[in-house]
Coordinates of C-alpha atoms in Angstrom, one line a residue:
Chain A
M346 CA 23.0 24.2 3.4
T347 CA 23.8 20.6 2.3
I348 CA 22.2 19.1 -0.8
W349 CA 21.5 15.4 -0.4
K350 CA 21.2 13.5 -3.7
Y351 CA 19.5 10.2 -4.2
G352 CA 18.3 8.2 -7.2
D353 CA 15.0 6.8 -8.5
D354 CA 12.3 4.9 -6.6
I355 CA 13.5 5.6 -3.1
N356 CA 10.9 3.7 -1.1
T357 CA 9.7 4.3 2.4
D358 CA 11.5 1.2 3.8
M359 CA 14.7 2.9 2.8
L360 CA 13.6 6.2 4.3
F361 CA 12.4 4.6 7.6
P362 CA 12.7 0.8 8.1
G363 CA 9.4 -1.0 8.6
K364 CA 10.7 -2.9 11.6
Y365 CA 10.4 0.4 13.6
T366 CA 7.0 1.4 12.3
Y367 CA 5.0 0.2 15.4
T368 CA 7.5 1.3 18.0
C369 CA 8.6 4.8 16.8
S370 CA 6.1 7.5 16.1
T371 CA 7.4 10.7 17.7
A372 CA 10.1 12.9 16.1
E373 CA 12.6 12.0 18.8
E374 CA 12.1 8.3 18.1
I375 CA 12.1 8.7 14.3
L376 CA 15.2 10.9 13.8
P377 CA 17.9 8.4 14.7
H378 CA 16.6 6.0 12.1
L379 CA 15.9 8.4 9.2
L380 CA 17.2 7.0 5.9
E381 CA 19.0 4.3 7.9
D382 CA 19.1 1.7 5.1
L383 CA 19.7 4.2 2.4
D384 CA 22.4 6.6 3.8
P385 CA 23.6 5.9 7.3
T386 CA 25.4 9.3 7.4
F387 CA 22.1 11.3 6.9
A388 CA 20.6 11.1 10.4
G389 CA 23.7 12.3 12.2
T390 CA 24.6 15.2 9.8
V391 CA 21.3 16.6 8.4
R392 CA 20.8 20.3 9.4
P393 CA 17.8 22.6 9.2
G394 CA 17.6 24.2 5.8
D395 CA 19.1 21.2 3.9
V396 CA 17.5 20.2 0.6
I397 CA 17.1 16.7 -0.9
F398 CA 17.3 16.1 -4.6
A399 CA 16.0 12.8 -5.9
G400 CA 14.9 10.9 -9.1
K401 CA 11.5 9.6 -9.9
N402 CA 8.9 8.0 -7.7
F403 CA 10.4 9.3 -4.4
G404 CA 8.6 7.9 -1.4
C405 CA 7.0 4.8 -3.0
G406 CA 5.8 1.8 -1.0
S407 CA 4.3 1.8 2.4
S408 CA 2.0 4.6 3.6
R409 CA 4.0 5.0 6.8
E410 CA 4.4 8.7 7.6
Q411 CA 7.5 8.6 9.7
P412 CA 9.7 9.6 6.7
V413 CA 7.7 12.8 6.3
L414 CA 7.5 13.5 10.0
G415 CA 11.2 12.9 10.4
L416 CA 12.3 15.0 7.4
K417 CA 10.1 17.8 8.6
A418 CA 11.4 17.6 12.2
A419 CA 15.0 17.5 10.9
G420 CA 14.2 20.9 9.2
V421 CA 14.6 19.7 5.6
R422 CA 13.6 22.8 3.6
A423 CA 12.3 20.9 0.5
I424 CA 12.6 17.7 -1.5
V425 CA 13.1 18.3 -5.2
A426 CA 12.4 15.2 -7.2
K427 CA 11.5 14.1 -10.8
S428 CA 8.3 12.7 -9.4
F429 CA 6.8 11.6 -6.0
A430 CA 4.7 8.6 -5.1
R431 CA 1.2 9.7 -4.4
I432 CA 0.7 8.7 -0.7
F433 CA 4.1 10.3 0.2
Y434 CA 2.9 13.4 -1.7
R435 CA -0.3 13.6 0.3
A436 CA 1.5 13.0 3.6
A437 CA 3.9 15.9 2.8
I438 CA 1.0 18.2 2.2
N439 CA -0.6 17.1 5.4
Q440 CA 2.7 17.9 7.4
G441 CA 3.5 21.1 5.5
L442 CA 6.7 19.6 4.1
L443 CA 7.6 21.3 0.8
L444 CA 7.8 19.0 -2.2
I445 CA 8.9 20.4 -5.6
E446 CA 8.3 18.2 -8.7
C447 CA 10.7 19.5 -11.2
P448 CA 12.7 16.9 -13.3
E449 CA 14.6 19.6 -15.1
A450 CA 16.0 21.1 -11.8
V451 CA 17.1 17.6 -10.7
S452 CA 18.8 16.9 -14.0
A453 CA 20.5 20.3 -13.9
H454 CA 22.1 19.9 -10.4
E455 CA 25.8 19.3 -10.4
P456 CA 27.8 18.7 -7.2
G457 CA 28.6 22.0 -5.5
A458 CA 25.9 24.0 -7.3
E459 CA 24.1 26.6 -5.2
V460 CA 20.3 26.1 -4.8
D461 CA 17.8 28.8 -4.0
I462 CA 14.1 28.2 -3.6
D463 CA 11.4 30.9 -3.8
V464 CA 8.1 29.3 -3.0
E465 CA 5.9 32.4 -3.5
A466 CA 7.4 33.0 -7.0
G467 CA 7.3 29.2 -7.7
R468 CA 11.0 29.4 -8.7
I469 CA 14.0 27.2 -8.0
T470 CA 17.5 28.3 -9.0
V471 CA 20.1 25.6 -9.5
G472 CA 23.6 27.1 -10.1
E473 CA 23.0 29.6 -13.0
R474 CA 19.7 28.1 -14.1
V475 CA 16.2 29.0 -13.0
F476 CA 13.2 26.7 -13.2
S477 CA 9.6 27.3 -12.3
F478 CA 7.2 25.0 -10.7
P479 CA 3.3 25.3 -10.6
P480 CA 1.5 26.6 -7.5
L481 CA -0.6 24.2 -5.5
P482 CA -4.4 24.2 -6.0
S483 CA -6.2 26.5 -3.6
E484 CA -7.8 23.7 -1.6
I485 CA -4.4 22.2 -0.9
L486 CA -2.6 25.5 -0.3
A487 CA -5.2 26.2 2.5
I488 CA -3.9 23.0 4.3
Q489 CA -0.3 24.0 3.8
E490 CA -0.9 27.6 4.9
A491 CA -2.7 26.5 8.1
G492 CA 0.6 24.6 9.0
G493 CA -0.6 21.1 8.0
L494 CA -3.8 19.1 8.0
L495 CA -4.3 18.8 11.8
A496 CA -4.0 22.6 12.3
Y497 CA -6.4 23.1 9.4
T498 CA -8.9 20.5 10.8
R499 CA -8.8 22.2 14.2
R500 CA -9.5 25.5 12.6
R501 CA -12.5 24.1 10.7
L502 CA -13.9 22.4 13.8
E503 CA -13.6 25.6 15.8
A504 CA -15.2 27.7 13.1
P505 CA -18.6 29.1 14.0
G506 CA -21.5 27.1 12.5
H507 CA -19.5 23.8 12.3
Chain B
M107 CA -18.3 12.3 -23.0
G108 CA -18.2 9.1 -21.0
M109 CA -16.6 8.7 -17.6
T110 CA -14.2 6.2 -16.2
F111 CA -14.9 4.2 -13.0
A112 CA -12.9 6.6 -10.8
E113 CA -14.5 9.7 -12.4
K114 CA -18.0 8.2 -11.9
V115 CA -17.5 7.2 -8.2
L116 CA -15.9 10.6 -7.3
A117 CA -18.5 12.6 -9.1
R118 CA -21.3 10.7 -7.4
K119 CA -19.7 11.0 -3.9
A120 CA -19.0 14.7 -4.5
G121 CA -22.5 15.3 -5.6
L122 CA -21.4 16.5 -9.1
E123 CA -22.8 15.7 -12.5
S124 CA -19.3 15.0 -13.9
V125 CA -15.7 15.5 -13.1
V126 CA -12.5 15.5 -15.1
P127 CA -8.9 14.3 -14.3
G128 CA -7.0 16.9 -12.3
Q129 CA -10.1 18.3 -10.7
I130 CA -10.1 18.5 -6.8
V131 CA -13.3 17.2 -5.2
M132 CA -14.4 16.9 -1.5
V133 CA -15.6 13.4 -0.5
R134 CA -16.9 11.7 2.6
P135 CA -15.5 8.2 2.5
D136 CA -17.8 5.3 3.4
H137 CA -15.2 3.7 5.6
L138 CA -11.8 4.5 7.1
L139 CA -9.5 1.5 7.7
T140 CA -6.8 1.8 10.4
H141 CA -4.8 -1.0 12.1
D142 CA -2.1 -1.2 14.8
N143 CA -1.3 2.4 13.8
T144 CA -4.7 3.5 15.2
A145 CA -2.9 4.1 18.5
A146 CA -0.5 6.7 16.9
I147 CA -3.4 8.2 14.9
V148 CA -5.6 8.7 17.9
G149 CA -2.6 10.0 19.9
K150 CA -2.4 12.9 17.5
I151 CA -6.0 14.1 18.2
Q152 CA -6.8 13.2 21.8
P153 CA -7.8 16.7 22.9
E154 CA -10.0 17.2 19.8
L155 CA -11.6 13.8 20.3
D156 CA -12.4 14.7 23.9
T157 CA -14.0 18.0 22.7
F158 CA -15.6 17.2 19.4
G159 CA -15.9 13.4 19.5
L160 CA -15.5 10.8 16.7
V161 CA -17.4 12.0 13.7
D162 CA -19.3 8.7 13.2
P163 CA -18.8 5.4 15.0
H164 CA -19.6 3.6 11.8
L165 CA -16.8 5.2 9.8
P166 CA -13.7 3.5 11.2
V167 CA -12.9 -0.1 10.6
I168 CA -10.1 -1.1 13.0
V169 CA -8.2 -4.4 12.7
L170 CA -5.2 -5.3 14.8
D171 CA -3.0 -7.3 12.5
H172 CA 0.5 -6.0 12.0
V173 CA 2.3 -7.2 15.1
V174 CA -0.1 -9.8 16.5
P175 CA -0.1 -11.1 19.1
A176 CA 1.9 -8.3 20.7
A177 CA 5.7 -8.9 20.3
S178 CA 6.8 -6.5 23.1
E179 CA 5.5 -4.5 25.9
K180 CA 5.4 -1.4 23.6
T181 CA 3.2 -3.1 21.1
A182 CA 1.0 -4.6 23.8
V183 CA 0.4 -1.1 25.2
S184 CA -0.4 0.2 21.8
H185 CA -3.0 -2.6 21.3
R186 CA -4.4 -1.8 24.7
N187 CA -4.8 1.9 23.7
V188 CA -6.6 1.0 20.6
R189 CA -9.1 -1.2 22.5
A190 CA -9.6 1.7 25.0
F191 CA -10.4 4.1 22.0
V192 CA -12.8 1.6 20.5
Q193 CA -14.6 1.3 23.9
A194 CA -14.7 5.0 24.6
H195 CA -16.1 6.0 21.2
G196 CA -18.3 3.1 20.4
V197 CA -16.4 2.1 17.2
R198 CA -18.7 -0.4 15.5
H199 CA -16.3 -2.3 13.3
F200 CA -13.4 -3.5 15.5
F201 CA -11.5 -6.8 15.0
D202 CA -9.0 -7.7 17.7
V203 CA -5.8 -9.7 17.3
G204 CA -6.3 -13.0 15.5
A205 CA -9.0 -11.9 13.1
G206 CA -6.5 -11.7 10.2
V207 CA -4.9 -9.2 7.9
C208 CA -7.0 -6.0 7.8
H209 CA -7.5 -6.0 4.0
Q210 CA -8.8 -9.6 4.0
V211 CA -11.0 -8.9 7.0
V212 CA -12.5 -5.7 5.4
V213 CA -13.6 -7.6 2.3
E214 CA -14.8 -10.8 4.1
K215 CA -16.9 -8.7 6.4
G216 CA -18.6 -6.9 3.6
L217 CA -17.2 -3.5 4.6
A218 CA -15.8 -2.6 1.1
L219 CA -18.7 -2.7 -1.3
P220 CA -19.0 -2.0 -5.1
G221 CA -19.1 1.7 -5.8
T222 CA -18.1 2.8 -2.3
V223 CA -15.1 4.9 -1.3
V224 CA -12.8 3.4 1.3
V225 CA -9.6 5.0 2.5
G226 CA -7.1 3.4 4.9
S227 CA -3.8 4.3 6.6
D228 CA -2.2 1.4 4.8
S229 CA -0.9 1.4 1.2
H230 CA -2.5 -1.9 0.3
T231 CA -6.0 -0.5 0.9
C232 CA -6.2 -0.6 -2.9
S233 CA -7.0 -4.3 -2.5
Y234 CA -10.8 -3.6 -2.3
G235 CA -10.8 -2.8 -6.0
A236 CA -11.2 -6.6 -6.3
V237 CA -14.9 -6.1 -5.5
G238 CA -15.4 -2.8 -7.3
A239 CA -14.7 -0.4 -4.5
F240 CA -12.7 2.9 -4.9
A241 CA -10.1 2.2 -2.3
T242 CA -6.8 3.9 -1.6
G243 CA -4.1 4.4 1.0
I244 CA -3.5 7.6 3.0
D245 CA -1.1 8.7 5.8
R246 CA -1.8 8.6 9.5
T247 CA -2.4 12.3 9.8
E248 CA -5.1 12.2 7.2
A249 CA -6.7 9.3 9.0
A250 CA -6.7 11.4 12.2
A251 CA -8.4 14.3 10.4
L252 CA -11.0 12.0 8.9
M253 CA -11.9 10.7 12.4
L254 CA -12.7 14.2 13.3
R255 CA -14.4 15.6 10.2
G256 CA -15.2 12.6 8.0
E257 CA -14.3 14.5 4.8
T258 CA -11.2 14.7 2.6
W259 CA -10.1 15.8 -0.8
F260 CA -9.2 13.8 -3.9
K261 CA -7.6 14.8 -7.1
V262 CA -9.5 13.0 -9.9
P263 CA -6.9 10.6 -11.3
P264 CA -6.3 9.8 -15.0
T265 CA -7.2 6.2 -15.7
M266 CA -5.2 3.4 -17.3
K267 CA -7.1 0.6 -18.9
I268 CA -5.5 -2.9 -18.8
S269 CA -7.4 -5.4 -21.0
L270 CA -6.8 -9.1 -20.3
H271 CA -7.2 -11.6 -23.2
G272 CA -7.5 -15.4 -22.8
R273 CA -6.9 -17.6 -19.8
L274 CA -3.9 -18.3 -17.5
Q275 CA -2.3 -21.7 -17.9
P276 CA -2.1 -23.3 -14.4
P277 CA 0.1 -23.5 -12.4
V278 CA 0.6 -19.9 -13.7
S279 CA -1.5 -17.7 -11.4
A280 CA -2.7 -14.1 -10.9
K281 CA 0.4 -13.4 -8.9
D282 CA 2.6 -14.2 -12.0
L283 CA 0.2 -12.0 -14.1
V284 CA 0.4 -9.0 -11.9
L285 CA 4.1 -9.3 -11.4
A286 CA 4.5 -9.5 -15.1
I287 CA 2.4 -6.3 -15.6
I288 CA 4.5 -4.5 -12.9
G289 CA 7.7 -5.7 -14.5
E290 CA 6.5 -4.1 -17.8
L291 CA 5.1 -0.9 -16.4
G292 CA 7.7 -0.3 -13.7
A293 CA 7.2 0.7 -10.0
D294 CA 5.8 4.1 -11.0
G295 CA 4.1 3.0 -14.2
A296 CA 0.7 3.9 -12.9
N297 CA 1.7 6.7 -10.4
Y298 CA -1.3 8.9 -9.4
A299 CA -3.5 6.9 -11.9
A300 CA -6.5 4.7 -11.5
V301 CA -6.1 1.3 -13.1
E302 CA -9.1 -0.5 -14.5
Y303 CA -8.9 -4.2 -15.4
H304 CA -11.1 -5.3 -18.3
G305 CA -11.6 -8.1 -20.8
D306 CA -11.4 -11.8 -19.9
I307 CA -11.8 -11.5 -16.1
E308 CA -14.2 -14.3 -15.7
G309 CA -11.4 -16.8 -15.4
L310 CA -10.1 -14.9 -12.3
T311 CA -11.5 -15.8 -8.9
I312 CA -12.3 -13.0 -6.4
G313 CA -9.2 -14.1 -4.6
E314 CA -7.1 -13.7 -7.7
R315 CA -8.6 -10.3 -8.4
F316 CA -7.7 -9.5 -4.8
T317 CA -4.1 -10.4 -5.4
M318 CA -4.0 -8.2 -8.5
A319 CA -5.8 -5.2 -6.9
N320 CA -3.5 -5.5 -3.8
M321 CA -0.4 -5.0 -5.9
G322 CA -1.8 -2.0 -7.7
I323 CA 0.2 0.2 -5.3
E324 CA 3.4 -1.6 -6.5
M325 CA 3.0 0.2 -9.8
G326 CA 2.1 3.4 -8.1
A327 CA -1.7 3.3 -8.7
K328 CA -4.2 5.2 -6.6
V329 CA -6.8 2.5 -7.1
A330 CA -6.8 -0.8 -9.1
V331 CA -10.3 -2.0 -9.8
F332 CA -12.2 -4.9 -11.5
P333 CA -15.7 -4.6 -12.9
V334 CA -18.5 -6.2 -10.8
D335 CA -19.7 -9.4 -12.5
H336 CA -21.7 -12.4 -11.5
Q337 CA -18.7 -13.8 -9.5
T338 CA -18.5 -10.6 -7.4
R339 CA -22.3 -10.7 -6.8
A340 CA -22.1 -14.4 -5.9
Y341 CA -19.2 -13.8 -3.5
L342 CA -21.0 -10.9 -1.8
R343 CA -24.2 -13.0 -1.5
G344 CA -22.1 -15.7 0.1
I345 CA -20.9 -13.4 2.8
G346 CA -24.5 -12.1 3.5
V347 CA -24.4 -8.8 1.5
L348 CA -27.7 -8.1 -0.3
E349 CA -27.6 -6.8 -3.8
A350 CA -29.9 -4.0 -2.8
S351 CA -27.3 -2.7 -0.4
Y352 CA -24.8 -1.6 -3.0
L353 CA -24.7 0.2 -6.4
A354 CA -22.0 -1.1 -8.7
V355 CA -20.3 1.5 -10.8
E356 CA -19.1 0.7 -14.3
A357 CA -17.0 2.8 -16.6
D358 CA -18.9 4.2 -19.6
P359 CA -18.1 2.4 -22.9
D360 CA -16.9 5.8 -24.3
A361 CA -14.8 6.7 -21.2
V362 CA -11.5 8.4 -22.0
Y363 CA -8.3 6.6 -20.9
A364 CA -4.9 8.2 -20.5
R365 CA -3.3 4.9 -21.5
T366 CA -4.3 1.4 -22.5
M367 CA -2.5 -1.9 -22.3
D368 CA -3.3 -5.4 -23.6
V369 CA -2.1 -8.5 -21.9
D370 CA -2.2 -12.0 -23.5
L371 CA -2.8 -14.3 -20.5
E372 CA -1.8 -17.5 -22.4
R373 CA 1.7 -16.1 -22.7
I374 CA 2.2 -15.4 -19.0
E375 CA 4.7 -17.8 -17.3
P376 CA 5.8 -18.2 -13.7
V377 CA 7.9 -15.2 -12.7
V378 CA 9.7 -13.9 -9.6
A379 CA 10.5 -10.4 -8.5
C380 CA 14.1 -10.2 -7.6
P381 CA 15.8 -8.1 -4.9
H382 CA 15.3 -5.3 -4.1
R383 CA 12.5 -4.0 -6.4
V384 CA 9.1 -5.3 -7.1
D385 CA 9.5 -4.4 -10.8
N386 CA 12.7 -6.4 -11.1
V387 CA 10.7 -9.3 -12.6
K388 CA 12.3 -12.3 -14.2
P389 CA 11.0 -15.6 -15.6
V390 CA 11.5 -18.2 -12.9
T391 CA 13.6 -20.1 -15.4
D392 CA 16.2 -17.3 -15.1
V393 CA 16.9 -18.0 -11.4
L394 CA 16.3 -21.8 -11.1
G395 CA 18.3 -23.5 -8.4
L396 CA 18.9 -20.4 -6.3
P397 CA 19.1 -21.7 -2.6
I398 CA 16.4 -20.4 -0.3
D399 CA 16.5 -20.3 3.5
Q400 CA 13.0 -19.2 4.3
F401 CA 9.7 -19.5 2.4
L402 CA 6.6 -17.5 3.3
L403 CA 3.1 -18.4 2.2
G404 CA 0.5 -15.9 3.3
T405 CA -0.2 -12.2 3.7
C406 CA -2.9 -10.0 2.1
T407 CA -1.5 -10.8 -1.3
N408 CA -1.6 -14.6 -1.2
G409 CA -2.9 -16.0 2.1
R410 CA -6.3 -17.1 1.1
L411 CA -7.9 -20.6 1.0
E412 CA -7.1 -21.2 -2.7
D413 CA -3.4 -20.2 -2.1
L414 CA -3.1 -22.5 0.8
E415 CA -4.8 -25.3 -1.1
T416 CA -2.6 -24.8 -4.2
A417 CA 0.5 -25.1 -1.9
A418 CA -0.9 -28.2 0.0
D419 CA -1.6 -30.0 -3.3
I420 CA 1.9 -29.4 -4.6
L421 CA 3.5 -30.4 -1.3
E422 CA 1.4 -33.6 -1.1
G423 CA 3.7 -36.5 -0.6
H424 CA 6.8 -34.3 -0.2
Q425 CA 8.6 -32.6 2.7
V426 CA 10.0 -29.1 3.0
A427 CA 13.7 -29.4 2.1
R428 CA 16.1 -30.0 4.9
G429 CA 17.8 -26.7 5.8
S430 CA 14.9 -24.6 4.7
R431 CA 11.8 -23.5 6.6
L432 CA 8.3 -22.8 5.3
L433 CA 6.1 -20.4 7.2
V434 CA 2.4 -20.3 6.5
A435 CA 0.3 -17.3 7.7
P436 CA -3.4 -17.6 6.8
A437 CA -4.8 -14.2 5.7
S438 CA -7.7 -14.4 8.2
K439 CA -9.3 -16.6 10.9
E440 CA -12.0 -17.4 8.4
V441 CA -9.3 -18.7 6.0
L442 CA -7.6 -20.6 8.9
D443 CA -10.9 -22.2 10.0
E444 CA -11.9 -23.2 6.5
A445 CA -8.4 -24.6 5.8
L446 CA -8.5 -26.5 9.0
G447 CA -11.9 -27.9 8.2
R448 CA -10.8 -29.0 4.8
G449 CA -7.6 -30.6 6.1
I450 CA -5.4 -28.2 4.2
I451 CA -3.6 -27.0 7.3
G452 CA -3.0 -30.6 8.4
R453 CA -1.5 -31.4 5.0
L454 CA 0.8 -28.3 5.1
S455 CA 1.9 -29.1 8.6
A456 CA 2.5 -32.8 7.7
A457 CA 4.8 -31.5 4.9
G458 CA 6.8 -29.6 7.5
A459 CA 5.3 -26.1 7.4
M460 CA 5.2 -24.0 10.5
I461 CA 1.7 -22.4 10.9
L462 CA 1.6 -18.8 12.1
P463 CA -1.4 -17.0 13.5
P464 CA -3.6 -15.0 11.0
G465 CA -2.0 -11.6 10.5
C466 CA 0.8 -9.9 8.6
G467 CA 3.4 -12.2 10.0
P468 CA 7.0 -11.6 8.9
C469 CA 6.0 -9.5 5.8
L470 CA 7.1 -6.2 7.4
G471 CA 10.0 -7.4 9.4
A472 CA 8.6 -6.7 12.8
H473 CA 8.5 -10.3 14.1
Q474 CA 7.7 -14.0 13.4
G475 CA 10.4 -14.8 10.9
V476 CA 13.0 -12.0 10.6
L477 CA 15.8 -12.8 8.3
A478 CA 19.6 -13.0 9.2
P479 CA 22.3 -11.3 7.1
G480 CA 23.0 -13.3 4.0
E481 CA 19.7 -15.2 4.1
R482 CA 17.3 -15.4 1.2
C483 CA 13.5 -15.6 1.4
L484 CA 11.0 -16.6 -1.3
S485 CA 7.7 -15.1 -0.4
T486 CA 4.1 -14.7 -1.7
S487 CA 3.9 -11.2 -0.2
N488 CA 4.0 -8.0 -2.1
R489 CA 7.3 -6.2 -1.3
N490 CA 10.9 -7.2 -1.5
F491 CA 12.5 -3.9 -0.5
K492 CA 15.9 -3.9 1.1
G493 CA 15.4 -4.4 4.9
R494 CA 11.7 -5.2 4.4
M495 CA 11.9 -8.4 6.5
G496 CA 13.9 -6.9 9.2
C497 CA 17.5 -7.2 7.8
K498 CA 19.0 -5.1 5.1
E499 CA 21.6 -7.7 4.3
A500 CA 19.0 -10.3 3.4
E501 CA 17.4 -10.9 0.0
I502 CA 13.6 -11.3 -0.7
Y503 CA 12.2 -12.8 -3.9
L504 CA 8.5 -12.7 -4.6
G505 CA 6.5 -15.4 -6.3
S506 CA 3.2 -17.2 -6.5
P507 CA 2.0 -19.8 -3.9
A508 CA 2.7 -22.6 -6.5
T509 CA 6.3 -21.3 -7.0
V510 CA 6.8 -21.1 -3.3
A511 CA 5.5 -24.6 -2.6
A512 CA 7.4 -26.2 -5.5
S513 CA 10.6 -24.4 -4.3
A514 CA 10.1 -25.4 -0.7
I515 CA 10.3 -29.1 -1.7
T516 CA 13.7 -28.6 -3.3
G517 CA 15.0 -25.8 -1.1
K518 CA 15.8 -23.9 -4.3
I519 CA 13.9 -21.7 -6.7
T520 CA 11.9 -24.2 -8.8
D521 CA 9.6 -23.9 -11.7
P522 CA 6.2 -25.1 -10.5
R523 CA 5.4 -26.5 -14.0
T524 CA 8.1 -29.1 -13.5
L525 CA 6.3 -30.5 -10.4
A526 CA 2.6 -29.9 -11.0

């Protein structure tokens, strides 16, 4: 598992350049351009199970969802940040991508430190230190547990009495 | 205990007596804005649309604006697919290429009214706070789910109150004001929060309020809203919206705010946001003389009639500097027609400006004015992120229409106070 570390205010143009927004919408189209203007090594080397650590306001800027779709498709296990921009946060819930807002865990991370995440227990271990993060509200957990908003919506539409 | 604007709107829409920050409520938005990305949104849910249909043909407002007219076969196909969806499902509010930037069109057509909830698959949906709407951006997947069910959740935000005092001193404008506020608060200064502007707002036109609400997202805000006053009501009357058709929502005098901020408008001076962050705001006097290759006047932030007129007045009797280019993209066809009728477009063209069709133009780097490595642009738009205008080795500065026009004459960043 690789830990990718980035700073504050990583905007969605850095995560996925705006010039591709209206020509790339599938995972195959998005993946080669992921983080292109931030870290050109990312797209070629990211592996399933990798974790991203970042500073505050991760995902600010445009509402484009390609960054979330791409990171989910690349198999990124979680993004741990000091804070997230709100549209990015919603988009991640809607795709079932795990975001953990935990400034202490980000500050505690040193290069080479092992990271372990236990979602059910709401616990993240960074090196020797253990931090807890709060569970999602039940309405939102239902979306995540369904596998994302579209799966959740399909289930609701197909429910008897809809 | 009193409620803020956001609390009152969300309580009313959720059918609750009251709500508190942090509470999750289910809401049926009044409108859902989508633009060129409608094709990708609809593509996610084609089987469900075939089976269950569009929840309500009045819900979506679709405006083709981002890459218009189509710049490639791929974008042309995407536009064609949007038109087919509109036709198949009887979408009532559709505006084809050439109508203008979606946010300007939504407000001009009276589709964002005081007290309503509008969501859009575009981060600058927050613009409609200019006319007292609760308006915010969402992702494409959420837009897709809304087309099927018409309902979504909101977490009631904490609210920040920004009180304005005094009057701006022209040529200082609302763009300078909002950039100064963002510079002070930072790019996440209002993250997750609702921003309410209060105080001396009567000196700000609806267009200026639009500029300020538009940039709410650049400080992280969920919504940025102005109270509805006589100017708002007059504007809405002017576009044919009857007062009986909306219910303005006003924060209670004893509402509880998470944070307050006071701004003395007399002290605001011309500023620019320097690369590559919107909150990297400096007085224009700090960067005087910096050579500029391309100027952009337009976008949903500053492409309205008053912006074009301000620039035309400053450029009167001058020419765009040799070696620089000035692109003008009116925010909508209505703006274009009005500016043509009043001779503003003619004056801009005579000064050497290149007039683009109404739409987003080069703002997002897809076409119509992409920058080359090493080039520098001074723009009235809202984002200067690295790569935003198509090239990560270019630099974007953000400023007001007056600063852009004054600088276009010299080809360098210029203080508009020295020319006005």
